[in-house]
Amino acid sequence: MELLSKLFSDISGLEKIDVDDSVKEVGGLEGLRKWLGVKEKLLSPEKRAYMKERGLQPPRGILLVGVPGCGKSMSAKSIAYNWKLPLYRLDFATVQGKYVGQSEQQLRDALTTAENVAPCVLWIDEIEKGLSGATGSGDGGVSTRMVGQFLFWMQECKKQVFVVATANDVSMLPSELLRRGRFDEIFFVDLPTAEERKSILDIYFRKYLRVNFSGEFADKIVGMTDGFTAADLESTVRELAYNVASDENFKLTTNAILDTFNNVVPLSQTSPEKIEAIRNWGRERAVPASGKPI
């Protein structure tokens, strides 16, 4: 364990992330979960041997793009937990160095380390932030070379490293990253539907309030939270839990719950143009993570 810790302390931008059963459930995203269920079956020794005989690589990974706060990062953690694999986070922005060739070398070291600890899940959060220079010429071509290096590694890697890359600002993603065949699939994570909001709220009501989310008040909340992100929903339920914990006179009545949700201004209302632009992109270029047309 001490040797492993030292190994990671010497690798810029790569860190081990501990996950627990709090990330086991992710509300909604039925299409993504079904796809992952199929790929999980390929992790068994028998299936890996079968694929090796036929020259098939293990699943390479997915790119999750879409509305901020709708479960992309949570999905990466949930995959690692449910697949019983360690999770490592690679920060492309941190990998970049100030000397010529340093960024490429540090990325190479990080990817090699990921191979050495395989099988694992490699989570690249907000990948666009570390590769934004690939859409222009502001960094002397460093980001472009890193994109090429990363994609070549994904194509050639023979170890069981499943990449989960997430992105919020799709306009900053280089076109090379989006070409078919780079990732096993590109999923779009949209604002949750009414059915998904009910699933998400049920998870957090049980987790934070120890209350089943059902009945007439549940239907009212689902109806009034159209446009809420998953993060909006969680933070609102958590606020209710804080009120219960801090004030012994606070009663968790239907009116109190409804009032708390009424006071929330969701992300879709604070940045409507930005959210709509992201959704328009997802309608045309990615598979809906919910399993339903956007």
PDB file of C-alpha atoms in Angstrom:
ATOM      1  CA  MET A   1       0.000   0.000   0.000  1.00  0.00           C
ATOM      2  CA  GLU A   2       2.839   2.389   0.867  1.00  0.00           C
ATOM      3  CA  LEU A   3       4.543   1.588  -2.455  1.00  0.00           C
ATOM      4  CA  LEU A   4       1.310   2.279  -4.354  1.00  0.00           C
ATOM      5  CA  SER A   5       0.846   5.618  -2.555  1.00  0.00           C
ATOM      6  CA  LYS A   6       4.388   6.655  -3.460  1.00  0.00           C
ATOM      7  CA  LEU A   7       3.793   5.601  -7.054  1.00  0.00           C
ATOM      8  CA  PHE A   8       0.796   7.908  -7.358  1.00  0.00           C
ATOM      9  CA  SER A   9       2.444  10.796  -5.519  1.00  0.00           C
ATOM     10  CA  ASP A  10       5.022  10.889  -8.309  1.00  0.00           C
ATOM     11  CA  ILE A  11       2.452  10.954 -11.133  1.00  0.00           C
ATOM     12  CA  SER A  12       1.036  14.379 -11.938  1.00  0.00           C
ATOM     13  CA  GLY A  13      -2.712  14.505 -12.427  1.00  0.00           C
ATOM     14  CA  LEU A  14      -3.532  10.928 -11.371  1.00  0.00           C
ATOM     15  CA  GLU A  15      -5.161  10.059  -8.069  1.00  0.00           C
ATOM     16  CA  LYS A  16      -7.024   7.137  -6.556  1.00  0.00           C
ATOM     17  CA  ILE A  17     -10.647   7.840  -5.657  1.00  0.00           C
ATOM     18  CA  ASP A  18     -12.331   5.881  -2.876  1.00  0.00           C
ATOM     19  CA  VAL A  19     -15.957   4.929  -3.532  1.00  0.00           C
ATOM     20  CA  ASP A  20     -18.572   3.440  -1.219  1.00  0.00           C
ATOM     21  CA  ASP A  21     -22.162   2.261  -1.400  1.00  0.00           C
ATOM     22  CA  SER A  22     -23.434   5.865  -1.437  1.00  0.00           C
ATOM     23  CA  VAL A  23     -22.789   5.840  -5.204  1.00  0.00           C
ATOM     24  CA  LYS A  24     -24.336   2.438  -5.840  1.00  0.00           C
ATOM     25  CA  GLU A  25     -27.612   3.908  -7.103  1.00  0.00           C
ATOM     26  CA  VAL A  26     -27.895   6.536  -9.811  1.00  0.00           C
ATOM     27  CA  GLY A  27     -31.428   7.699 -10.499  1.00  0.00           C
ATOM     28  CA  GLY A  28     -32.595   7.504 -14.108  1.00  0.00           C
ATOM     29  CA  LEU A  29     -30.144   7.018 -17.007  1.00  0.00           C
ATOM     30  CA  GLU A  30     -31.791   3.706 -17.874  1.00  0.00           C
ATOM     31  CA  GLY A  31     -30.238   3.516 -21.350  1.00  0.00           C
ATOM     32  CA  LEU A  32     -26.726   4.004 -19.983  1.00  0.00           C
ATOM     33  CA  ARG A  33     -27.280   1.467 -17.206  1.00  0.00           C
ATOM     34  CA  LYS A  34     -28.529  -1.179 -19.658  1.00  0.00           C
ATOM     35  CA  TRP A  35     -25.531  -0.620 -21.916  1.00  0.00           C
ATOM     36  CA  LEU A  36     -23.165  -0.936 -18.949  1.00  0.00           C
ATOM     37  CA  GLY A  37     -24.921  -4.126 -17.843  1.00  0.00           C
ATOM     38  CA  VAL A  38     -24.057  -5.750 -21.166  1.00  0.00           C
ATOM     39  CA  LYS A  39     -20.433  -4.623 -20.985  1.00  0.00           C
ATOM     40  CA  GLU A  40     -20.072  -5.789 -17.375  1.00  0.00           C
ATOM     41  CA  LYS A  41     -20.622  -9.372 -18.528  1.00  0.00           C
ATOM     42  CA  LEU A  42     -17.448  -9.089 -20.595  1.00  0.00           C
ATOM     43  CA  LEU A  43     -15.334  -8.664 -17.453  1.00  0.00           C
ATOM     44  CA  SER A  44     -15.448 -12.334 -16.472  1.00  0.00           C
ATOM     45  CA  PRO A  45     -12.319 -14.451 -17.145  1.00  0.00           C
ATOM     46  CA  GLU A  46     -14.308 -16.672 -19.515  1.00  0.00           C
ATOM     47  CA  LYS A  47     -15.509 -13.772 -21.632  1.00  0.00           C
ATOM     48  CA  ARG A  48     -12.066 -12.145 -21.645  1.00  0.00           C
ATOM     49  CA  ALA A  49     -10.537 -15.400 -22.890  1.00  0.00           C
ATOM     50  CA  TYR A  50     -13.252 -15.664 -25.544  1.00  0.00           C
ATOM     51  CA  MET A  51     -12.562 -12.123 -26.767  1.00  0.00           C
ATOM     52  CA  LYS A  52      -8.799 -12.627 -26.766  1.00  0.00           C
ATOM     53  CA  GLU A  53      -9.130 -15.695 -28.999  1.00  0.00           C
ATOM     54  CA  ARG A  54     -11.017 -13.577 -31.525  1.00  0.00           C
ATOM     55  CA  GLY A  55      -8.767 -10.536 -31.315  1.00  0.00           C
ATOM     56  CA  LEU A  56     -11.335  -8.422 -29.489  1.00  0.00           C
ATOM     57  CA  GLN A  57     -10.176  -5.759 -27.054  1.00  0.00           C
ATOM     58  CA  PRO A  58     -11.885  -5.275 -23.691  1.00  0.00           C
ATOM     59  CA  PRO A  59     -14.428  -2.412 -23.674  1.00  0.00           C
ATOM     60  CA  ARG A  60     -12.438   0.807 -24.008  1.00  0.00           C
ATOM     61  CA  GLY A  61     -14.790   3.289 -22.423  1.00  0.00           C
ATOM     62  CA  ILE A  62     -17.468   5.923 -22.817  1.00  0.00           C
ATOM     63  CA  LEU A  63     -17.733   9.671 -23.183  1.00  0.00           C
ATOM     64  CA  LEU A  64     -20.513  11.247 -21.108  1.00  0.00           C
ATOM     65  CA  VAL A  65     -21.496  14.707 -22.285  1.00  0.00           C
ATOM     66  CA  GLY A  66     -24.397  16.903 -21.315  1.00  0.00           C
ATOM     67  CA  VAL A  67     -26.030  19.212 -18.820  1.00  0.00           C
ATOM     68  CA  PRO A  68     -23.919  19.956 -15.702  1.00  0.00           C
ATOM     69  CA  GLY A  69     -25.173  18.390 -12.483  1.00  0.00           C
ATOM     70  CA  CYS A  70     -27.107  15.547 -14.104  1.00  0.00           C
ATOM     71  CA  GLY A  71     -25.077  12.538 -12.984  1.00  0.00           C
ATOM     72  CA  LYS A  72     -22.005  12.202 -15.196  1.00  0.00           C
ATOM     73  CA  SER A  73     -19.418  12.179 -12.390  1.00  0.00           C
ATOM     74  CA  MET A  74     -21.694  10.108 -10.183  1.00  0.00           C
ATOM     75  CA  SER A  75     -21.974   7.565 -13.001  1.00  0.00           C
ATOM     76  CA  ALA A  76     -18.180   7.168 -13.156  1.00  0.00           C
ATOM     77  CA  LYS A  77     -18.071   6.428  -9.441  1.00  0.00           C
ATOM     78  CA  SER A  78     -21.075   4.109  -9.666  1.00  0.00           C
ATOM     79  CA  ILE A  79     -19.490   2.086 -12.467  1.00  0.00           C
ATOM     80  CA  ALA A  80     -16.368   1.490 -10.388  1.00  0.00           C
ATOM     81  CA  TYR A  81     -18.389   0.517  -7.323  1.00  0.00           C
ATOM     82  CA  ASN A  82     -20.785  -1.831  -9.093  1.00  0.00           C
ATOM     83  CA  TRP A  83     -18.085  -3.425 -11.216  1.00  0.00           C
ATOM     84  CA  LYS A  84     -15.932  -3.861  -8.088  1.00  0.00           C
ATOM     85  CA  LEU A  85     -12.977  -2.118  -9.720  1.00  0.00           C
ATOM     86  CA  PRO A  86     -10.685   0.573  -8.298  1.00  0.00           C
ATOM     87  CA  LEU A  87     -11.304   4.110  -9.568  1.00  0.00           C
ATOM     88  CA  TYR A  88      -8.528   6.467 -10.644  1.00  0.00           C
ATOM     89  CA  ARG A  89      -9.103  10.080 -11.669  1.00  0.00           C
ATOM     90  CA  LEU A  90      -6.946  11.648 -14.365  1.00  0.00           C
ATOM     91  CA  ASP A  91      -6.903  15.445 -14.499  1.00  0.00           C
ATOM     92  CA  PHE A  92      -5.781  16.549 -17.971  1.00  0.00           C
ATOM     93  CA  ALA A  93      -5.345  20.143 -16.816  1.00  0.00           C
ATOM     94  CA  THR A  94      -2.923  19.121 -14.052  1.00  0.00           C
ATOM     95  CA  VAL A  95      -0.972  16.880 -16.438  1.00  0.00           C
ATOM     96  CA  GLN A  96       0.026  19.868 -18.541  1.00  0.00           C
ATOM     97  CA  GLY A  97       3.496  21.205 -17.688  1.00  0.00           C
ATOM     98  CA  LYS A  98       5.340  24.409 -18.560  1.00  0.00           C
ATOM     99  CA  TYR A  99       8.348  22.824 -20.308  1.00  0.00           C
ATOM    100  CA  VAL A 100       8.550  21.520 -23.873  1.00  0.00           C
ATOM    101  CA  GLY A 101       7.482  17.884 -23.976  1.00  0.00           C
ATOM    102  CA  GLN A 102       6.595  17.798 -20.262  1.00  0.00           C
ATOM    103  CA  SER A 103       2.829  17.521 -20.802  1.00  0.00           C
ATOM    104  CA  GLU A 104       3.138  14.619 -23.220  1.00  0.00           C
ATOM    105  CA  GLN A 105       5.575  12.793 -20.915  1.00  0.00           C
ATOM    106  CA  GLN A 106       3.368  13.261 -17.860  1.00  0.00           C
ATOM    107  CA  LEU A 107       0.314  12.016 -19.760  1.00  0.00           C
ATOM    108  CA  ARG A 108       2.310   9.009 -20.937  1.00  0.00           C
ATOM    109  CA  ASP A 109       3.388   8.262 -17.361  1.00  0.00           C
ATOM    110  CA  ALA A 110      -0.188   8.557 -16.074  1.00  0.00           C
ATOM    111  CA  LEU A 111      -1.596   6.228 -18.738  1.00  0.00           C
ATOM    112  CA  THR A 112       1.195   3.707 -18.178  1.00  0.00           C
ATOM    113  CA  THR A 113       0.453   3.759 -14.457  1.00  0.00           C
ATOM    114  CA  ALA A 114      -3.242   3.131 -15.173  1.00  0.00           C
ATOM    115  CA  GLU A 115      -2.230   0.067 -17.191  1.00  0.00           C
ATOM    116  CA  ASN A 116      -0.032  -1.150 -14.338  1.00  0.00           C
ATOM    117  CA  VAL A 117      -2.923  -1.057 -11.847  1.00  0.00           C
ATOM    118  CA  ALA A 118      -5.459  -2.614 -14.242  1.00  0.00           C
ATOM    119  CA  PRO A 119      -8.160  -3.815 -14.101  1.00  0.00           C
ATOM    120  CA  CYS A 120      -9.552  -0.413 -13.174  1.00  0.00           C
ATOM    121  CA  VAL A 121     -11.853   2.430 -14.165  1.00  0.00           C
ATOM    122  CA  LEU A 122     -10.058   5.574 -15.349  1.00  0.00           C
ATOM    123  CA  TRP A 123     -12.226   8.660 -14.824  1.00  0.00           C
ATOM    124  CA  ILE A 124     -11.351  11.808 -16.766  1.00  0.00           C
ATOM    125  CA  ASP A 125     -13.562  14.546 -15.351  1.00  0.00           C
ATOM    126  CA  GLU A 126     -14.352  17.605 -17.509  1.00  0.00           C
ATOM    127  CA  ILE A 127     -11.939  16.439 -20.177  1.00  0.00           C
ATOM    128  CA  GLU A 128     -12.613  19.560 -22.254  1.00  0.00           C
ATOM    129  CA  LYS A 129     -10.853  21.798 -19.695  1.00  0.00           C
ATOM    130  CA  GLY A 130      -7.548  20.061 -20.228  1.00  0.00           C
ATOM    131  CA  LEU A 131      -7.870  19.870 -24.006  1.00  0.00           C
ATOM    132  CA  SER A 132      -9.388  23.255 -24.841  1.00  0.00           C
ATOM    133  CA  GLY A 133      -6.240  24.305 -26.686  1.00  0.00           C
ATOM    134  CA  ALA A 134      -6.821  21.575 -29.255  1.00  0.00           C
ATOM    135  CA  THR A 135      -9.554  23.694 -30.878  1.00  0.00           C
ATOM    136  CA  GLY A 136      -7.136  26.585 -31.431  1.00  0.00           C
ATOM    137  CA  SER A 137      -3.442  27.357 -31.441  1.00  0.00           C
ATOM    138  CA  GLY A 138      -3.015  29.082 -28.100  1.00  0.00           C
ATOM    139  CA  ASP A 139      -0.775  26.437 -26.517  1.00  0.00           C
ATOM    140  CA  GLY A 140       1.610  25.715 -29.359  1.00  0.00           C
ATOM    141  CA  GLY A 141      -0.124  22.464 -30.301  1.00  0.00           C
ATOM    142  CA  VAL A 142       0.372  20.770 -26.918  1.00  0.00           C
ATOM    143  CA  SER A 143      -3.316  19.953 -26.479  1.00  0.00           C
ATOM    144  CA  THR A 144      -3.577  18.604 -30.028  1.00  0.00           C
ATOM    145  CA  ARG A 145      -0.637  16.287 -29.423  1.00  0.00           C
ATOM    146  CA  MET A 146      -2.149  15.167 -26.102  1.00  0.00           C
ATOM    147  CA  VAL A 147      -5.446  14.342 -27.825  1.00  0.00           C
ATOM    148  CA  GLY A 148      -3.614  12.267 -30.408  1.00  0.00           C
ATOM    149  CA  GLN A 149      -1.532  10.546 -27.746  1.00  0.00           C
ATOM    150  CA  PHE A 150      -4.582   9.745 -25.633  1.00  0.00           C
ATOM    151  CA  LEU A 151      -6.619   8.384 -28.549  1.00  0.00           C
ATOM    152  CA  PHE A 152      -3.706   6.256 -29.753  1.00  0.00           C
ATOM    153  CA  TRP A 153      -3.343   4.819 -26.246  1.00  0.00           C
ATOM    154  CA  MET A 154      -7.065   4.002 -26.098  1.00  0.00           C
ATOM    155  CA  GLN A 155      -6.820   2.190 -29.419  1.00  0.00           C
ATOM    156  CA  GLU A 156      -3.710   0.200 -28.535  1.00  0.00           C
ATOM    157  CA  CYS A 157      -4.197  -0.471 -24.808  1.00  0.00           C
ATOM    158  CA  LYS A 158      -4.525  -4.206 -24.199  1.00  0.00           C
ATOM    159  CA  LYS A 159      -5.099  -3.953 -20.446  1.00  0.00           C
ATOM    160  CA  GLN A 160      -8.520  -3.817 -18.803  1.00  0.00           C
ATOM    161  CA  VAL A 161      -8.716  -0.050 -18.309  1.00  0.00           C
ATOM    162  CA  PHE A 162     -12.259   1.251 -18.782  1.00  0.00           C
ATOM    163  CA  VAL A 163     -12.246   4.998 -19.475  1.00  0.00           C
ATOM    164  CA  VAL A 164     -15.136   7.194 -18.351  1.00  0.00           C
ATOM    165  CA  ALA A 165     -14.592  10.698 -19.715  1.00  0.00           C
ATOM    166  CA  THR A 166     -17.065  13.447 -18.841  1.00  0.00           C
ATOM    167  CA  ALA A 167     -17.626  16.848 -20.429  1.00  0.00           C
ATOM    168  CA  ASN A 168     -19.961  19.775 -19.777  1.00  0.00           C
ATOM    169  CA  ASP A 169     -18.944  22.313 -22.419  1.00  0.00           C
ATOM    170  CA  VAL A 170     -19.207  20.320 -25.632  1.00  0.00           C
ATOM    171  CA  SER A 171     -18.157  23.317 -27.730  1.00  0.00           C
ATOM    172  CA  MET A 172     -14.638  22.959 -26.345  1.00  0.00           C
ATOM    173  CA  LEU A 173     -14.267  19.301 -27.320  1.00  0.00           C
ATOM    174  CA  PRO A 174     -11.886  18.635 -30.231  1.00  0.00           C
ATOM    175  CA  SER A 175     -13.544  16.897 -33.186  1.00  0.00           C
ATOM    176  CA  GLU A 176     -11.036  14.031 -33.054  1.00  0.00           C
ATOM    177  CA  LEU A 177     -12.456  13.007 -29.687  1.00  0.00           C
ATOM    178  CA  LEU A 178     -15.998  12.757 -31.033  1.00  0.00           C
ATOM    179  CA  ARG A 179     -15.313  10.648 -34.108  1.00  0.00           C
ATOM    180  CA  ARG A 180     -17.162   7.316 -34.137  1.00  0.00           C
ATOM    181  CA  GLY A 181     -15.048   4.439 -32.868  1.00  0.00           C
ATOM    182  CA  ARG A 182     -12.873   6.487 -30.515  1.00  0.00           C
ATOM    183  CA  PHE A 183     -15.002   5.551 -27.508  1.00  0.00           C
ATOM    184  CA  ASP A 184     -17.269   2.537 -27.388  1.00  0.00           C
ATOM    185  CA  GLU A 185     -20.167   4.985 -27.127  1.00  0.00           C
ATOM    186  CA  ILE A 186     -20.951   8.656 -26.564  1.00  0.00           C
ATOM    187  CA  PHE A 187     -23.894   9.234 -24.230  1.00  0.00           C
ATOM    188  CA  PHE A 188     -25.795  12.451 -23.714  1.00  0.00           C
ATOM    189  CA  VAL A 189     -26.951  13.096 -20.143  1.00  0.00           C
ATOM    190  CA  ASP A 190     -29.948  15.408 -20.282  1.00  0.00           C
ATOM    191  CA  LEU A 191     -32.139  17.105 -17.702  1.00  0.00           C
ATOM    192  CA  PRO A 192     -34.021  14.304 -15.925  1.00  0.00           C
ATOM    193  CA  THR A 193     -37.500  13.372 -17.127  1.00  0.00           C
ATOM    194  CA  ALA A 194     -40.433  13.199 -14.716  1.00  0.00           C
ATOM    195  CA  GLU A 195     -39.859   9.465 -14.253  1.00  0.00           C
ATOM    196  CA  GLU A 196     -36.158  10.041 -13.617  1.00  0.00           C
ATOM    197  CA  ARG A 197     -36.839  12.880 -11.189  1.00  0.00           C
ATOM    198  CA  LYS A 198     -39.086  10.573  -9.201  1.00  0.00           C
ATOM    199  CA  SER A 199     -36.337   7.935  -9.080  1.00  0.00           C
ATOM    200  CA  ILE A 200     -33.701  10.492  -8.050  1.00  0.00           C
ATOM    201  CA  LEU A 201     -35.905  12.028  -5.371  1.00  0.00           C
ATOM    202  CA  ASP A 202     -36.758   8.611  -3.982  1.00  0.00           C
ATOM    203  CA  ILE A 203     -33.048   7.876  -3.543  1.00  0.00           C
ATOM    204  CA  TYR A 204     -32.359  11.136  -1.685  1.00  0.00           C
ATOM    205  CA  PHE A 205     -35.523  11.144   0.426  1.00  0.00           C
ATOM    206  CA  ARG A 206     -34.606   7.681   1.682  1.00  0.00           C
ATOM    207  CA  LYS A 207     -30.929   8.591   2.097  1.00  0.00           C
ATOM    208  CA  TYR A 208     -31.208  11.975   3.838  1.00  0.00           C
ATOM    209  CA  LEU A 209     -34.679  11.980   5.405  1.00  0.00           C
ATOM    210  CA  ARG A 210     -35.389   8.265   5.897  1.00  0.00           C
ATOM    211  CA  VAL A 211     -38.738   8.902   4.193  1.00  0.00           C
ATOM    212  CA  ASN A 212     -40.315   6.998   1.310  1.00  0.00           C
ATOM    213  CA  PHE A 213     -41.003   9.262  -1.631  1.00  0.00           C
ATOM    214  CA  SER A 214     -44.546   8.342  -2.594  1.00  0.00           C
ATOM    215  CA  GLY A 215     -48.116   9.528  -2.565  1.00  0.00           C
ATOM    216  CA  GLU A 216     -49.782  12.746  -3.660  1.00  0.00           C
ATOM    217  CA  PHE A 217     -47.045  15.061  -2.363  1.00  0.00           C
ATOM    218  CA  ALA A 218     -44.470  13.114  -4.388  1.00  0.00           C
ATOM    219  CA  ASP A 219     -46.449  13.644  -7.589  1.00  0.00           C
ATOM    220  CA  LYS A 220     -46.674  17.372  -6.824  1.00  0.00           C
ATOM    221  CA  ILE A 221     -42.918  17.673  -6.331  1.00  0.00           C
ATOM    222  CA  VAL A 222     -42.166  15.748  -9.515  1.00  0.00           C
ATOM    223  CA  GLY A 223     -44.476  18.084 -11.412  1.00  0.00           C
ATOM    224  CA  MET A 224     -42.995  21.273  -9.985  1.00  0.00           C
ATOM    225  CA  THR A 225     -39.353  20.259 -10.553  1.00  0.00           C
ATOM    226  CA  ASP A 226     -39.402  20.203 -14.339  1.00  0.00           C
ATOM    227  CA  GLY A 227     -36.067  21.683 -15.428  1.00  0.00           C
ATOM    228  CA  PHE A 228     -34.236  20.692 -12.229  1.00  0.00           C
ATOM    229  CA  THR A 229     -30.902  18.912 -12.551  1.00  0.00           C
ATOM    230  CA  ALA A 230     -30.098  15.911 -10.395  1.00  0.00           C
ATOM    231  CA  ALA A 231     -27.806  18.177  -8.372  1.00  0.00           C
ATOM    232  CA  ASP A 232     -30.659  20.662  -7.862  1.00  0.00           C
ATOM    233  CA  LEU A 233     -32.848  17.850  -6.541  1.00  0.00           C
ATOM    234  CA  GLU A 234     -30.193  16.474  -4.210  1.00  0.00           C
ATOM    235  CA  SER A 235     -29.255  19.861  -2.757  1.00  0.00           C
ATOM    236  CA  THR A 236     -32.906  20.694  -2.056  1.00  0.00           C
ATOM    237  CA  VAL A 237     -33.559  17.430  -0.224  1.00  0.00           C
ATOM    238  CA  ARG A 238     -30.295  17.900   1.652  1.00  0.00           C
ATOM    239  CA  GLU A 239     -31.442  21.388   2.713  1.00  0.00           C
ATOM    240  CA  LEU A 240     -34.597  19.824   4.148  1.00  0.00           C
ATOM    241  CA  ALA A 241     -32.442  17.349   6.053  1.00  0.00           C
ATOM    242  CA  TYR A 242     -30.321  20.194   7.464  1.00  0.00           C
ATOM    243  CA  ASN A 243     -33.486  21.945   8.662  1.00  0.00           C
ATOM    244  CA  VAL A 244     -34.689  18.784  10.383  1.00  0.00           C
ATOM    245  CA  ALA A 245     -31.302  18.227  12.021  1.00  0.00           C
ATOM    246  CA  SER A 246     -30.768  21.824  13.200  1.00  0.00           C
ATOM    247  CA  ASP A 247     -34.264  22.787  14.347  1.00  0.00           C
ATOM    248  CA  GLU A 248     -36.213  20.440  16.588  1.00  0.00           C
ATOM    249  CA  ASN A 249     -39.340  22.518  15.944  1.00  0.00           C
ATOM    250  CA  PHE A 250     -39.096  22.064  12.179  1.00  0.00           C
ATOM    251  CA  LYS A 251     -41.821  19.717  10.965  1.00  0.00           C
ATOM    252  CA  LEU A 252     -41.385  17.819   7.737  1.00  0.00           C
ATOM    253  CA  THR A 253     -44.876  18.573   6.495  1.00  0.00           C
ATOM    254  CA  THR A 254     -46.039  18.540   2.890  1.00  0.00           C
ATOM    255  CA  ASN A 255     -46.237  22.356   2.906  1.00  0.00           C
ATOM    256  CA  ALA A 256     -42.711  22.679   4.309  1.00  0.00           C
ATOM    257  CA  ILE A 257     -41.371  20.376   1.599  1.00  0.00           C
ATOM    258  CA  LEU A 258     -43.252  22.187  -1.167  1.00  0.00           C
ATOM    259  CA  ASP A 259     -42.118  25.600   0.098  1.00  0.00           C
ATOM    260  CA  THR A 260     -38.472  24.489   0.068  1.00  0.00           C
ATOM    261  CA  PHE A 261     -38.705  23.309  -3.530  1.00  0.00           C
ATOM    262  CA  ASN A 262     -40.589  26.465  -4.526  1.00  0.00           C
ATOM    263  CA  ASN A 263     -37.651  28.583  -3.349  1.00  0.00           C
ATOM    264  CA  VAL A 264     -35.165  26.879  -5.676  1.00  0.00           C
ATOM    265  CA  VAL A 265     -34.101  28.470  -8.966  1.00  0.00           C
ATOM    266  CA  PRO A 266     -32.785  25.565 -11.065  1.00  0.00           C
ATOM    267  CA  LEU A 267     -29.770  25.746 -13.360  1.00  0.00           C
ATOM    268  CA  SER A 268     -32.006  25.576 -16.440  1.00  0.00           C
ATOM    269  CA  GLN A 269     -33.480  28.943 -15.437  1.00  0.00           C
ATOM    270  CA  THR A 270     -30.240  30.657 -14.414  1.00  0.00           C
ATOM    271  CA  SER A 271     -28.445  29.714 -17.675  1.00  0.00           C
ATOM    272  CA  PRO A 272     -31.233  28.891 -20.149  1.00  0.00           C
ATOM    273  CA  GLU A 273     -29.338  29.736 -23.358  1.00  0.00           C
ATOM    274  CA  LYS A 274     -26.317  27.683 -22.342  1.00  0.00           C
ATOM    275  CA  ILE A 275     -28.421  24.680 -21.318  1.00  0.00           C
ATOM    276  CA  GLU A 276     -30.487  24.799 -24.508  1.00  0.00           C
ATOM    277  CA  ALA A 277     -27.321  24.920 -26.637  1.00  0.00           C
ATOM    278  CA  ILE A 278     -26.001  21.826 -24.840  1.00  0.00           C
ATOM    279  CA  ARG A 279     -29.314  20.012 -25.328  1.00  0.00           C
ATOM    280  CA  ASN A 280     -29.451  20.878 -29.044  1.00  0.00           C
ATOM    281  CA  TRP A 281     -25.973  19.413 -29.460  1.00  0.00           C
ATOM    282  CA  GLY A 282     -26.973  16.220 -27.648  1.00  0.00           C
ATOM    283  CA  ARG A 283     -30.087  15.678 -29.768  1.00  0.00           C
ATOM    284  CA  GLU A 284     -27.969  15.352 -32.886  1.00  0.00           C
ATOM    285  CA  ARG A 285     -24.679  13.784 -31.871  1.00  0.00           C
ATOM    286  CA  ALA A 286     -25.043  11.333 -28.984  1.00  0.00           C
ATOM    287  CA  VAL A 287     -27.060   8.446 -27.625  1.00  0.00           C
ATOM    288  CA  PRO A 288     -29.542   9.520 -24.911  1.00  0.00           C
ATOM    289  CA  ALA A 289     -28.409   8.157 -21.551  1.00  0.00           C
ATOM    290  CA  SER A 290     -32.038   7.959 -20.458  1.00  0.00           C
ATOM    291  CA  GLY A 291     -32.708   5.451 -23.219  1.00  0.00           C
ATOM    292  CA  LYS A 292     -35.389   7.708 -24.688  1.00  0.00           C
ATOM    293  CA  PRO A 293     -35.185  10.247 -27.535  1.00  0.00           C
ATOM    294  CA  ILE A 294     -34.241  13.723 -26.342  1.00  0.00           C
TER     295      ILE A 294
END
